[in-house]
Amino acid sequence: MKGENNKRLIIGAGGQIGGDLVEYLRGKYGNENVVATDIKQLEIAGPTEQLDVMDLDALRGVIEKHNTTEVYLLAALLSASAELKPQVAWDLNMKGLFNVLNLAKEGLIKKVFWPSSIAVFGPSTPKESTPQNTIMDPNTVYGISKLAGERWCEYYHNKYGVDVRSIRYPGLISWKTKPGGGTTDYAIDIFYSALQNEIYTCFLKEDRALPMMYMDDAVRATVQLMEAPKENITVRSSYNLGGVSFKPTDIARAIRKRIKDFGICYQPDFRDEIAQSWPHSIDDQDSQKDWNWKNKYELEEIVEVMLHNLSEKLQLS
Ligand code: SER
């Protein structure tokens, strides 16, 4: 198998993406070859470590202990949380990245994955089919940190030959682990309300379209990008990644097809302003061309699979 000798380190494994990614990578490469770390103690089988990515010595120690050569850095504060704690968000989002990039520059890490986001775009960015290269004027703390991070990734690649790869994730929809503090989280919360017979109060306006993606697609994209031959990777800042695009009214309608009396009301708050500055849909032709990206899940399938899996999960708990 390709990459068989590489052991992988996941930082932020307790988070929304981390949980699914660890499971996928362990299925592919074996439990012992994927070390899951988080700032909190993880309650999962297989190799785990408690790790604060801001602590460079601790990070180095974990990498040396487990001989991991690939790092997936997923620890970050999301957009809504970052607006409430700007300095904490900047420090975590940037210092974590610098620690990993610097160990890669030293040669301790061979390959890095770092997630960027649609939040790198801003009010002046074209909203429909947002291109890879365009105006970027993020006006949120999170977006500013992600855009700065993208520039640093490209810089470390160009100056020091660091093999760092990145994706601008759309809003990610998952059922295994709940996100926290994101603007796109409404598209997950809504399912919990629908299944618990509650009226969902949406914090975005009803017609606020955003780019979204089901988690299985996002995990597949991540691993596909990481496995692509180096020479195919032409974007060293971060790749646009397109999934689906929908408004709160669209997802509510799709849920109502399956849960007839589902009710929703709208009370937009500061998160709607964040969402207003982001694209509606994404042009990802570079991802298609460079590493054969194609999303699988459309809105109806996402709603189907979310309702199915979440209802089982909620009955178990
Ligand atoms: N899903 C993220 C958020 O809402 C965007 O990357 O903050």
PDB file of C-alpha atoms and ligand atoms in Angstrom:
ATOM      1  CA  MET A   1       0.000   0.000   0.000  1.00  0.00           C
ATOM      2  CA  LYS A   2       1.159   3.495  -0.825  1.00  0.00           C
ATOM      3  CA  GLY A   3       2.633   5.398   2.128  1.00  0.00           C
ATOM      4  CA  GLU A   4       2.834   2.191   4.178  1.00  0.00           C
ATOM      5  CA  ASN A   5       5.892   3.297   6.122  1.00  0.00           C
ATOM      6  CA  ASN A   6       4.441   6.618   7.103  1.00  0.00           C
ATOM      7  CA  LYS A   7       2.920   6.947  10.531  1.00  0.00           C
ATOM      8  CA  ARG A   8       0.353   9.683  10.890  1.00  0.00           C
ATOM      9  CA  LEU A   9      -0.237  12.117  13.729  1.00  0.00           C
ATOM     10  CA  ILE A  10      -3.645  13.768  14.065  1.00  0.00           C
ATOM     11  CA  ILE A  11      -3.735  16.931  16.158  1.00  0.00           C
ATOM     12  CA  GLY A  12      -7.227  17.887  17.311  1.00  0.00           C
ATOM     13  CA  ALA A  13      -8.540  14.328  16.974  1.00  0.00           C
ATOM     14  CA  GLY A  14     -11.402  15.083  19.365  1.00  0.00           C
ATOM     15  CA  GLY A  15     -12.836  17.726  17.045  1.00  0.00           C
ATOM     16  CA  GLN A  16     -15.432  17.576  14.300  1.00  0.00           C
ATOM     17  CA  ILE A  17     -13.088  16.547  11.476  1.00  0.00           C
ATOM     18  CA  GLY A  18     -10.586  14.717  13.693  1.00  0.00           C
ATOM     19  CA  GLY A  19     -12.966  12.009  14.867  1.00  0.00           C
ATOM     20  CA  ASP A  20     -13.992  10.972  11.366  1.00  0.00           C
ATOM     21  CA  LEU A  21     -10.502  11.324   9.935  1.00  0.00           C
ATOM     22  CA  VAL A  22      -8.882   9.135  12.603  1.00  0.00           C
ATOM     23  CA  GLU A  23     -11.455   6.414  11.974  1.00  0.00           C
ATOM     24  CA  TYR A  24     -10.932   6.569   8.206  1.00  0.00           C
ATOM     25  CA  LEU A  25      -7.131   6.603   8.400  1.00  0.00           C
ATOM     26  CA  ARG A  26      -7.071   3.754  10.917  1.00  0.00           C
ATOM     27  CA  GLY A  27      -9.314   1.712   8.650  1.00  0.00           C
ATOM     28  CA  LYS A  28      -6.884   2.327   5.816  1.00  0.00           C
ATOM     29  CA  TYR A  29      -3.479   2.106   7.505  1.00  0.00           C
ATOM     30  CA  GLY A  30      -4.113   0.230  10.768  1.00  0.00           C
ATOM     31  CA  ASN A  31      -4.677   1.560  14.291  1.00  0.00           C
ATOM     32  CA  GLU A  32      -1.014   1.428  15.242  1.00  0.00           C
ATOM     33  CA  ASN A  33      -0.047   3.709  12.343  1.00  0.00           C
ATOM     34  CA  VAL A  34      -2.361   6.581  13.299  1.00  0.00           C
ATOM     35  CA  VAL A  35      -1.672   8.447  16.544  1.00  0.00           C
ATOM     36  CA  ALA A  36      -4.647  10.504  17.738  1.00  0.00           C
ATOM     37  CA  THR A  37      -3.929  13.548  19.901  1.00  0.00           C
ATOM     38  CA  ASP A  38      -6.031  16.264  21.438  1.00  0.00           C
ATOM     39  CA  ILE A  39      -5.770  18.867  24.155  1.00  0.00           C
ATOM     40  CA  LYS A  40      -8.322  16.753  26.062  1.00  0.00           C
ATOM     41  CA  GLN A  41      -7.795  13.115  27.017  1.00  0.00           C
ATOM     42  CA  LEU A  42      -9.268  10.968  24.230  1.00  0.00           C
ATOM     43  CA  GLU A  43     -11.521   8.035  25.067  1.00  0.00           C
ATOM     44  CA  ILE A  44     -10.765   5.925  22.000  1.00  0.00           C
ATOM     45  CA  ALA A  45      -8.809   2.730  21.412  1.00  0.00           C
ATOM     46  CA  GLY A  46      -5.435   2.744  19.657  1.00  0.00           C
ATOM     47  CA  PRO A  47      -2.463   5.048  20.227  1.00  0.00           C
ATOM     48  CA  THR A  48      -3.481   8.403  21.714  1.00  0.00           C
ATOM     49  CA  GLU A  49      -1.692  11.281  23.436  1.00  0.00           C
ATOM     50  CA  GLN A  50      -2.855  14.373  25.248  1.00  0.00           C
ATOM     51  CA  LEU A  51      -1.129  17.232  23.458  1.00  0.00           C
ATOM     52  CA  ASP A  52      -1.261  21.013  23.342  1.00  0.00           C
ATOM     53  CA  VAL A  53      -0.055  21.985  19.860  1.00  0.00           C
ATOM     54  CA  MET A  54       1.073  25.352  21.248  1.00  0.00           C
ATOM     55  CA  ASP A  55       3.764  23.500  23.238  1.00  0.00           C
ATOM     56  CA  LEU A  56       6.583  22.964  20.732  1.00  0.00           C
ATOM     57  CA  ASP A  57       8.649  20.685  22.988  1.00  0.00           C
ATOM     58  CA  ALA A  58       5.652  18.481  23.754  1.00  0.00           C
ATOM     59  CA  LEU A  59       4.825  18.283  20.036  1.00  0.00           C
ATOM     60  CA  ARG A  60       8.392  17.325  19.197  1.00  0.00           C
ATOM     61  CA  GLY A  61       8.334  14.723  21.984  1.00  0.00           C
ATOM     62  CA  VAL A  62       5.177  13.035  20.673  1.00  0.00           C
ATOM     63  CA  ILE A  63       6.495  12.982  17.110  1.00  0.00           C
ATOM     64  CA  GLU A  64       9.827  11.470  18.206  1.00  0.00           C
ATOM     65  CA  LYS A  65       8.158   8.953  20.520  1.00  0.00           C
ATOM     66  CA  HIS A  66       5.861   7.590  17.813  1.00  0.00           C
ATOM     67  CA  ASN A  67       8.054   8.221  14.755  1.00  0.00           C
ATOM     68  CA  THR A  68       5.208   9.901  12.928  1.00  0.00           C
ATOM     69  CA  THR A  69       6.123  11.443   9.578  1.00  0.00           C
ATOM     70  CA  GLU A  70       2.790  12.927   8.458  1.00  0.00           C
ATOM     71  CA  VAL A  71       0.877  15.477  10.510  1.00  0.00           C
ATOM     72  CA  TYR A  72      -2.762  16.507  10.162  1.00  0.00           C
ATOM     73  CA  LEU A  73      -3.165  19.711  12.149  1.00  0.00           C
ATOM     74  CA  LEU A  74      -6.855  20.132  12.938  1.00  0.00           C
ATOM     75  CA  ALA A  75      -6.749  22.067  16.211  1.00  0.00           C
ATOM     76  CA  ALA A  76      -8.312  25.502  15.733  1.00  0.00           C
ATOM     77  CA  LEU A  77     -10.979  27.856  16.996  1.00  0.00           C
ATOM     78  CA  LEU A  78     -13.847  28.211  14.493  1.00  0.00           C
ATOM     79  CA  SER A  79     -15.365  31.428  13.172  1.00  0.00           C
ATOM     80  CA  ALA A  80     -18.031  32.288  15.746  1.00  0.00           C
ATOM     81  CA  SER A  81     -15.818  31.373  18.730  1.00  0.00           C
ATOM     82  CA  ALA A  82     -12.949  33.359  17.232  1.00  0.00           C
ATOM     83  CA  GLU A  83     -15.089  36.518  17.079  1.00  0.00           C
ATOM     84  CA  LEU A  84     -15.693  36.140  20.821  1.00  0.00           C
ATOM     85  CA  LYS A  85     -12.030  35.414  21.653  1.00  0.00           C
ATOM     86  CA  PRO A  86      -9.914  37.105  18.949  1.00  0.00           C
ATOM     87  CA  GLN A  87      -6.532  36.902  20.639  1.00  0.00           C
ATOM     88  CA  VAL A  88      -6.946  33.290  21.759  1.00  0.00           C
ATOM     89  CA  ALA A  89      -8.044  32.339  18.237  1.00  0.00           C
ATOM     90  CA  TRP A  90      -5.142  34.109  16.560  1.00  0.00           C
ATOM     91  CA  ASP A  91      -2.615  32.597  18.981  1.00  0.00           C
ATOM     92  CA  LEU A  92      -3.926  29.038  18.622  1.00  0.00           C
ATOM     93  CA  ASN A  93      -4.543  29.134  14.881  1.00  0.00           C
ATOM     94  CA  MET A  94      -1.151  30.670  14.063  1.00  0.00           C
ATOM     95  CA  LYS A  95       1.169  29.234  16.702  1.00  0.00           C
ATOM     96  CA  GLY A  96      -0.074  25.706  16.133  1.00  0.00           C
ATOM     97  CA  LEU A  97       0.657  26.086  12.442  1.00  0.00           C
ATOM     98  CA  PHE A  98       4.110  27.611  12.994  1.00  0.00           C
ATOM     99  CA  ASN A  99       5.095  24.826  15.383  1.00  0.00           C
ATOM    100  CA  VAL A 100       4.195  22.187  12.822  1.00  0.00           C
ATOM    101  CA  LEU A 101       5.711  24.035   9.850  1.00  0.00           C
ATOM    102  CA  ASN A 102       8.961  24.623  11.742  1.00  0.00           C
ATOM    103  CA  LEU A 103       9.315  20.940  12.645  1.00  0.00           C
ATOM    104  CA  ALA A 104       8.679  20.145   8.977  1.00  0.00           C
ATOM    105  CA  LYS A 105      11.362  22.661   7.988  1.00  0.00           C
ATOM    106  CA  GLU A 106      13.758  20.833  10.360  1.00  0.00           C
ATOM    107  CA  GLY A 107      12.923  17.585   8.559  1.00  0.00           C
ATOM    108  CA  LEU A 108      11.178  15.931  11.524  1.00  0.00           C
ATOM    109  CA  ILE A 109       7.873  15.905   9.632  1.00  0.00           C
ATOM    110  CA  LYS A 110       7.739  14.887   5.955  1.00  0.00           C
ATOM    111  CA  LYS A 111       4.210  15.939   5.021  1.00  0.00           C
ATOM    112  CA  VAL A 112       1.669  18.309   6.571  1.00  0.00           C
ATOM    113  CA  PHE A 113      -2.077  18.727   6.150  1.00  0.00           C
ATOM    114  CA  TRP A 114      -3.560  21.995   7.361  1.00  0.00           C
ATOM    115  CA  PRO A 115      -7.178  22.991   6.845  1.00  0.00           C
ATOM    116  CA  SER A 116      -8.178  26.363   5.501  1.00  0.00           C
ATOM    117  CA  SER A 117     -11.755  27.499   4.948  1.00  0.00           C
ATOM    118  CA  ILE A 118     -14.220  29.433   2.810  1.00  0.00           C
ATOM    119  CA  ALA A 119     -13.732  32.051   5.553  1.00  0.00           C
ATOM    120  CA  VAL A 120     -10.619  33.288   3.710  1.00  0.00           C
ATOM    121  CA  PHE A 121     -12.989  35.086   1.350  1.00  0.00           C
ATOM    122  CA  GLY A 122     -14.681  38.357   2.189  1.00  0.00           C
ATOM    123  CA  PRO A 123     -17.315  40.904   1.194  1.00  0.00           C
ATOM    124  CA  SER A 124     -15.583  41.894  -2.084  1.00  0.00           C
ATOM    125  CA  THR A 125     -15.052  38.310  -3.254  1.00  0.00           C
ATOM    126  CA  PRO A 126     -17.294  37.181  -6.146  1.00  0.00           C
ATOM    127  CA  LYS A 127     -20.005  35.127  -4.423  1.00  0.00           C
ATOM    128  CA  GLU A 128     -21.039  32.642  -7.095  1.00  0.00           C
ATOM    129  CA  SER A 129     -18.570  29.946  -8.190  1.00  0.00           C
ATOM    130  CA  THR A 130     -15.838  31.731  -6.271  1.00  0.00           C
ATOM    131  CA  PRO A 131     -12.573  31.128  -8.163  1.00  0.00           C
ATOM    132  CA  GLN A 132      -9.350  29.768  -6.676  1.00  0.00           C
ATOM    133  CA  ASN A 133      -7.561  33.076  -7.203  1.00  0.00           C
ATOM    134  CA  THR A 134      -9.658  36.139  -6.553  1.00  0.00           C
ATOM    135  CA  ILE A 135     -10.146  39.076  -4.204  1.00  0.00           C
ATOM    136  CA  MET A 136      -9.685  37.937  -0.605  1.00  0.00           C
ATOM    137  CA  ASP A 137     -10.636  40.433   2.078  1.00  0.00           C
ATOM    138  CA  PRO A 138     -11.769  38.352   5.077  1.00  0.00           C
ATOM    139  CA  ASN A 139     -13.285  40.458   7.843  1.00  0.00           C
ATOM    140  CA  THR A 140     -13.446  37.855  10.600  1.00  0.00           C
ATOM    141  CA  VAL A 141     -10.702  36.852  13.031  1.00  0.00           C
ATOM    142  CA  TYR A 142     -10.954  33.261  11.854  1.00  0.00           C
ATOM    143  CA  GLY A 143     -10.792  34.237   8.180  1.00  0.00           C
ATOM    144  CA  ILE A 144      -7.809  36.505   8.752  1.00  0.00           C
ATOM    145  CA  SER A 145      -5.961  33.706  10.556  1.00  0.00           C
ATOM    146  CA  LYS A 146      -6.759  31.229   7.778  1.00  0.00           C
ATOM    147  CA  LEU A 147      -5.646  33.567   5.006  1.00  0.00           C
ATOM    148  CA  ALA A 148      -2.419  34.366   6.863  1.00  0.00           C
ATOM    149  CA  GLY A 149      -1.929  30.623   7.407  1.00  0.00           C
ATOM    150  CA  GLU A 150      -2.353  29.951   3.694  1.00  0.00           C
ATOM    151  CA  ARG A 151       0.310  32.507   2.857  1.00  0.00           C
ATOM    152  CA  TRP A 152       2.685  30.919   5.392  1.00  0.00           C
ATOM    153  CA  CYS A 153       2.059  27.435   4.001  1.00  0.00           C
ATOM    154  CA  GLU A 154       2.958  28.590   0.516  1.00  0.00           C
ATOM    155  CA  TYR A 155       5.975  30.472   1.870  1.00  0.00           C
ATOM    156  CA  TYR A 156       7.311  27.416   3.743  1.00  0.00           C
ATOM    157  CA  HIS A 157       6.852  25.335   0.636  1.00  0.00           C
ATOM    158  CA  ASN A 158       8.596  27.807  -1.669  1.00  0.00           C
ATOM    159  CA  LYS A 159      11.437  28.774   0.689  1.00  0.00           C
ATOM    160  CA  TYR A 160      12.086  25.577   2.597  1.00  0.00           C
ATOM    161  CA  GLY A 161      10.555  22.850   0.455  1.00  0.00           C
ATOM    162  CA  VAL A 162       7.997  21.878   3.101  1.00  0.00           C
ATOM    163  CA  ASP A 163       5.412  19.479   1.646  1.00  0.00           C
ATOM    164  CA  VAL A 164       2.325  21.146   3.080  1.00  0.00           C
ATOM    165  CA  ARG A 165      -1.100  20.580   1.555  1.00  0.00           C
ATOM    166  CA  SER A 166      -4.358  22.303   2.322  1.00  0.00           C
ATOM    167  CA  ILE A 167      -8.054  22.515   1.499  1.00  0.00           C
ATOM    168  CA  ARG A 168     -10.469  25.411   1.935  1.00  0.00           C
ATOM    169  CA  TYR A 169     -13.262  23.391   3.527  1.00  0.00           C
ATOM    170  CA  PRO A 170     -16.844  24.501   3.031  1.00  0.00           C
ATOM    171  CA  GLY A 171     -19.226  24.086   5.993  1.00  0.00           C
ATOM    172  CA  LEU A 172     -18.929  20.448   7.056  1.00  0.00           C
ATOM    173  CA  ILE A 173     -21.943  18.343   7.968  1.00  0.00           C
ATOM    174  CA  SER A 174     -21.321  15.366  10.226  1.00  0.00           C
ATOM    175  CA  TRP A 175     -23.176  13.211  12.738  1.00  0.00           C
ATOM    176  CA  LYS A 176     -20.379  11.454  14.670  1.00  0.00           C
ATOM    177  CA  THR A 177     -18.855  14.518  16.336  1.00  0.00           C
ATOM    178  CA  LYS A 178     -20.636  17.839  16.789  1.00  0.00           C
ATOM    179  CA  PRO A 179     -18.747  20.947  15.740  1.00  0.00           C
ATOM    180  CA  GLY A 180     -18.461  23.861  18.116  1.00  0.00           C
ATOM    181  CA  GLY A 181     -18.399  27.573  17.490  1.00  0.00           C
ATOM    182  CA  GLY A 182     -18.822  27.580  13.723  1.00  0.00           C
ATOM    183  CA  THR A 183     -21.091  29.671  11.517  1.00  0.00           C
ATOM    184  CA  THR A 184     -22.120  26.685   9.419  1.00  0.00           C
ATOM    185  CA  ASP A 185     -23.060  24.603  12.502  1.00  0.00           C
ATOM    186  CA  TYR A 186     -26.731  25.428  11.941  1.00  0.00           C
ATOM    187  CA  ALA A 187     -26.791  22.777   9.207  1.00  0.00           C
ATOM    188  CA  ILE A 188     -26.053  20.162  11.888  1.00  0.00           C
ATOM    189  CA  ASP A 189     -28.053  21.581  14.806  1.00  0.00           C
ATOM    190  CA  ILE A 190     -31.147  21.564  12.597  1.00  0.00           C
ATOM    191  CA  PHE A 191     -31.112  17.740  12.440  1.00  0.00           C
ATOM    192  CA  TYR A 192     -30.977  17.398  16.223  1.00  0.00           C
ATOM    193  CA  SER A 193     -34.046  19.631  16.547  1.00  0.00           C
ATOM    194  CA  ALA A 194     -35.894  17.830  13.761  1.00  0.00           C
ATOM    195  CA  LEU A 195     -35.308  14.417  15.358  1.00  0.00           C
ATOM    196  CA  GLN A 196     -36.236  15.618  18.830  1.00  0.00           C
ATOM    197  CA  ASN A 197     -39.506  17.189  17.613  1.00  0.00           C
ATOM    198  CA  GLU A 198     -38.349  20.684  18.452  1.00  0.00           C
ATOM    199  CA  ILE A 199     -38.843  23.839  16.430  1.00  0.00           C
ATOM    200  CA  TYR A 200     -35.401  24.863  15.219  1.00  0.00           C
ATOM    201  CA  THR A 201     -34.400  28.501  15.733  1.00  0.00           C
ATOM    202  CA  CYS A 202     -31.950  29.283  12.947  1.00  0.00           C
ATOM    203  CA  PHE A 203     -29.260  31.892  13.609  1.00  0.00           C
ATOM    204  CA  LEU A 204     -28.856  32.647   9.895  1.00  0.00           C
ATOM    205  CA  LYS A 205     -31.352  34.346   7.595  1.00  0.00           C
ATOM    206  CA  GLU A 206     -33.588  31.964   5.685  1.00  0.00           C
ATOM    207  CA  ASP A 207     -32.022  32.755   2.300  1.00  0.00           C
ATOM    208  CA  ARG A 208     -28.359  32.768   3.391  1.00  0.00           C
ATOM    209  CA  ALA A 209     -26.728  30.415   0.850  1.00  0.00           C
ATOM    210  CA  LEU A 210     -23.404  28.830   1.821  1.00  0.00           C
ATOM    211  CA  PRO A 211     -21.089  26.167   0.378  1.00  0.00           C
ATOM    212  CA  MET A 212     -21.432  22.924   2.351  1.00  0.00           C
ATOM    213  CA  MET A 213     -20.173  19.342   2.270  1.00  0.00           C
ATOM    214  CA  TYR A 214     -20.906  16.008   3.921  1.00  0.00           C
ATOM    215  CA  MET A 215     -18.074  14.830   6.149  1.00  0.00           C
ATOM    216  CA  ASP A 216     -17.402  11.609   4.221  1.00  0.00           C
ATOM    217  CA  ASP A 217     -16.656  13.704   1.137  1.00  0.00           C
ATOM    218  CA  ALA A 218     -14.392  16.006   3.145  1.00  0.00           C
ATOM    219  CA  VAL A 219     -12.402  13.133   4.641  1.00  0.00           C
ATOM    220  CA  ARG A 220     -12.074  11.456   1.252  1.00  0.00           C
ATOM    221  CA  ALA A 221     -10.873  14.737  -0.274  1.00  0.00           C
ATOM    222  CA  THR A 222      -8.308  15.181   2.481  1.00  0.00           C
ATOM    223  CA  VAL A 223      -6.777  11.746   2.066  1.00  0.00           C
ATOM    224  CA  GLN A 224      -6.922  11.971  -1.740  1.00  0.00           C
ATOM    225  CA  LEU A 225      -4.994  15.250  -1.622  1.00  0.00           C
ATOM    226  CA  MET A 226      -2.433  13.841   0.810  1.00  0.00           C
ATOM    227  CA  GLU A 227      -1.852  10.793  -1.386  1.00  0.00           C
ATOM    228  CA  ALA A 228      -1.566  12.692  -4.670  1.00  0.00           C
ATOM    229  CA  PRO A 229       1.906  12.680  -6.222  1.00  0.00           C
ATOM    230  CA  LYS A 230       3.906  15.739  -5.164  1.00  0.00           C
ATOM    231  CA  GLU A 231       4.382  16.918  -8.728  1.00  0.00           C
ATOM    232  CA  ASN A 232       0.610  17.164  -9.236  1.00  0.00           C
ATOM    233  CA  ILE A 233       0.162  19.661  -6.410  1.00  0.00           C
ATOM    234  CA  THR A 234       0.174  23.075  -8.072  1.00  0.00           C
ATOM    235  CA  VAL A 235      -1.548  24.975  -5.242  1.00  0.00           C
ATOM    236  CA  ARG A 236       0.515  25.313  -2.062  1.00  0.00           C
ATOM    237  CA  SER A 237      -1.676  27.889  -0.364  1.00  0.00           C
ATOM    238  CA  SER A 238      -4.976  25.986  -0.187  1.00  0.00           C
ATOM    239  CA  TYR A 239      -7.322  24.324  -2.685  1.00  0.00           C
ATOM    240  CA  ASN A 240     -10.893  25.452  -3.250  1.00  0.00           C
ATOM    241  CA  LEU A 241     -13.219  22.524  -2.613  1.00  0.00           C
ATOM    242  CA  GLY A 242     -16.771  22.498  -3.899  1.00  0.00           C
ATOM    243  CA  GLY A 243     -19.570  20.389  -2.493  1.00  0.00           C
ATOM    244  CA  VAL A 244     -23.146  21.578  -2.449  1.00  0.00           C
ATOM    245  CA  SER A 245     -24.629  25.022  -1.927  1.00  0.00           C
ATOM    246  CA  PHE A 246     -27.884  25.586  -0.077  1.00  0.00           C
ATOM    247  CA  LYS A 247     -29.889  28.005   2.063  1.00  0.00           C
ATOM    248  CA  PRO A 248     -31.547  27.282   5.407  1.00  0.00           C
ATOM    249  CA  THR A 249     -34.906  27.126   3.598  1.00  0.00           C
ATOM    250  CA  ASP A 250     -33.546  24.425   1.247  1.00  0.00           C
ATOM    251  CA  ILE A 251     -32.369  22.134   4.028  1.00  0.00           C
ATOM    252  CA  ALA A 252     -35.566  22.748   6.015  1.00  0.00           C
ATOM    253  CA  ARG A 253     -37.619  21.753   2.961  1.00  0.00           C
ATOM    254  CA  ALA A 254     -35.559  18.590   2.455  1.00  0.00           C
ATOM    255  CA  ILE A 255     -36.053  17.650   6.126  1.00  0.00           C
ATOM    256  CA  ARG A 256     -39.802  18.333   5.895  1.00  0.00           C
ATOM    257  CA  LYS A 257     -40.050  15.818   3.027  1.00  0.00           C
ATOM    258  CA  ARG A 258     -39.093  13.193   5.605  1.00  0.00           C
ATOM    259  CA  ILE A 259     -40.404  14.720   8.861  1.00  0.00           C
ATOM    260  CA  LYS A 260     -43.665  16.375   7.822  1.00  0.00           C
ATOM    261  CA  ASP A 261     -44.314  18.603  10.828  1.00  0.00           C
ATOM    262  CA  PHE A 262     -40.755  19.887  11.214  1.00  0.00           C
ATOM    263  CA  GLY A 263     -40.826  23.585  12.127  1.00  0.00           C
ATOM    264  CA  ILE A 264     -38.190  26.280  11.804  1.00  0.00           C
ATOM    265  CA  CYS A 265     -38.037  29.958  12.739  1.00  0.00           C
ATOM    266  CA  TYR A 266     -35.343  32.534  12.079  1.00  0.00           C
ATOM    267  CA  GLN A 267     -33.493  34.741  14.540  1.00  0.00           C
ATOM    268  CA  PRO A 268     -30.342  35.882  12.746  1.00  0.00           C
ATOM    269  CA  ASP A 269     -27.495  36.951  15.045  1.00  0.00           C
ATOM    270  CA  PHE A 270     -23.841  37.989  14.544  1.00  0.00           C
ATOM    271  CA  ARG A 271     -23.176  34.699  12.782  1.00  0.00           C
ATOM    272  CA  ASP A 272     -25.402  35.803   9.923  1.00  0.00           C
ATOM    273  CA  GLU A 273     -23.065  38.752   9.361  1.00  0.00           C
ATOM    274  CA  ILE A 274     -20.138  36.350   9.182  1.00  0.00           C
ATOM    275  CA  ALA A 275     -22.018  34.169   6.700  1.00  0.00           C
ATOM    276  CA  GLN A 276     -22.939  37.203   4.633  1.00  0.00           C
ATOM    277  CA  SER A 277     -19.252  37.835   3.896  1.00  0.00           C
ATOM    278  CA  TRP A 278     -18.647  34.281   2.609  1.00  0.00           C
ATOM    279  CA  PRO A 279     -19.217  32.800  -0.883  1.00  0.00           C
ATOM    280  CA  HIS A 280     -22.420  31.084  -1.964  1.00  0.00           C
ATOM    281  CA  SER A 281     -20.699  28.441  -4.067  1.00  0.00           C
ATOM    282  CA  ILE A 282     -17.154  27.413  -4.951  1.00  0.00           C
ATOM    283  CA  ASP A 283     -15.294  26.724  -8.194  1.00  0.00           C
ATOM    284  CA  ASP A 284     -12.915  23.835  -7.547  1.00  0.00           C
ATOM    285  CA  GLN A 285     -11.496  23.119 -10.983  1.00  0.00           C
ATOM    286  CA  ASP A 286      -7.901  23.045  -9.679  1.00  0.00           C
ATOM    287  CA  SER A 287      -8.783  20.244  -7.253  1.00  0.00           C
ATOM    288  CA  GLN A 288     -10.529  18.373 -10.073  1.00  0.00           C
ATOM    289  CA  LYS A 289      -7.542  18.776 -12.372  1.00  0.00           C
ATOM    290  CA  ASP A 290      -4.690  18.188  -9.912  1.00  0.00           C
ATOM    291  CA  TRP A 291      -6.034  15.311  -7.804  1.00  0.00           C
ATOM    292  CA  ASN A 292      -9.269  14.185  -9.444  1.00  0.00           C
ATOM    293  CA  TRP A 293     -11.680  15.666  -6.939  1.00  0.00           C
ATOM    294  CA  LYS A 294     -15.417  15.023  -7.311  1.00  0.00           C
ATOM    295  CA  ASN A 295     -17.961  15.284  -4.524  1.00  0.00           C
ATOM    296  CA  LYS A 296     -20.525  12.491  -4.073  1.00  0.00           C
ATOM    297  CA  TYR A 297     -23.170  13.785  -1.679  1.00  0.00           C
ATOM    298  CA  GLU A 298     -25.861  16.203  -2.834  1.00  0.00           C
ATOM    299  CA  LEU A 299     -28.326  17.860  -0.443  1.00  0.00           C
ATOM    300  CA  GLU A 300     -31.020  15.135  -0.541  1.00  0.00           C
ATOM    301  CA  GLU A 301     -28.485  12.392   0.183  1.00  0.00           C
ATOM    302  CA  ILE A 302     -26.944  14.405   3.017  1.00  0.00           C
ATOM    303  CA  VAL A 303     -30.336  14.880   4.641  1.00  0.00           C
ATOM    304  CA  GLU A 304     -31.164  11.196   4.226  1.00  0.00           C
ATOM    305  CA  VAL A 305     -27.930   9.923   5.718  1.00  0.00           C
ATOM    306  CA  MET A 306     -27.873  12.507   8.523  1.00  0.00           C
ATOM    307  CA  LEU A 307     -31.413  11.678   9.658  1.00  0.00           C
ATOM    308  CA  HIS A 308     -30.709   7.965   9.479  1.00  0.00           C
ATOM    309  CA  ASN A 309     -27.404   7.985  11.370  1.00  0.00           C
ATOM    310  CA  LEU A 310     -28.343  10.629  13.902  1.00  0.00           C
ATOM    311  CA  SER A 311     -31.626   8.965  14.810  1.00  0.00           C
ATOM    312  CA  GLU A 312     -29.713   5.762  15.575  1.00  0.00           C
ATOM    313  CA  LYS A 313     -27.121   7.674  17.559  1.00  0.00           C
ATOM    314  CA  LEU A 314     -29.720   9.568  19.580  1.00  0.00           C
ATOM    315  CA  GLN A 315     -31.571   6.364  20.421  1.00  0.00           C
ATOM    316  CA  LEU A 316     -28.347   4.838  21.714  1.00  0.00           C
ATOM    317  CA  SER A 317     -27.460   7.708  23.998  1.00  0.00           C
TER     318      SER A 317
HETATM  319  N1  SER B   1     -17.300  25.723   9.285  1.00  0.00           N
HETATM  320  C1  SER B   1     -16.438  26.796   9.646  1.00  0.00           C
HETATM  321  C2  SER B   1     -17.142  27.789  10.494  1.00  0.00           C
HETATM  322  O1  SER B   1     -18.329  27.923  10.379  1.00  0.00           O
HETATM  323  C3  SER B   1     -15.929  27.496   8.436  1.00  0.00           C
HETATM  324  O2  SER B   1     -14.706  26.965   8.100  1.00  0.00           O
HETATM  325  O3  SER B   1     -16.497  28.455  11.234  1.00  0.00           O
END
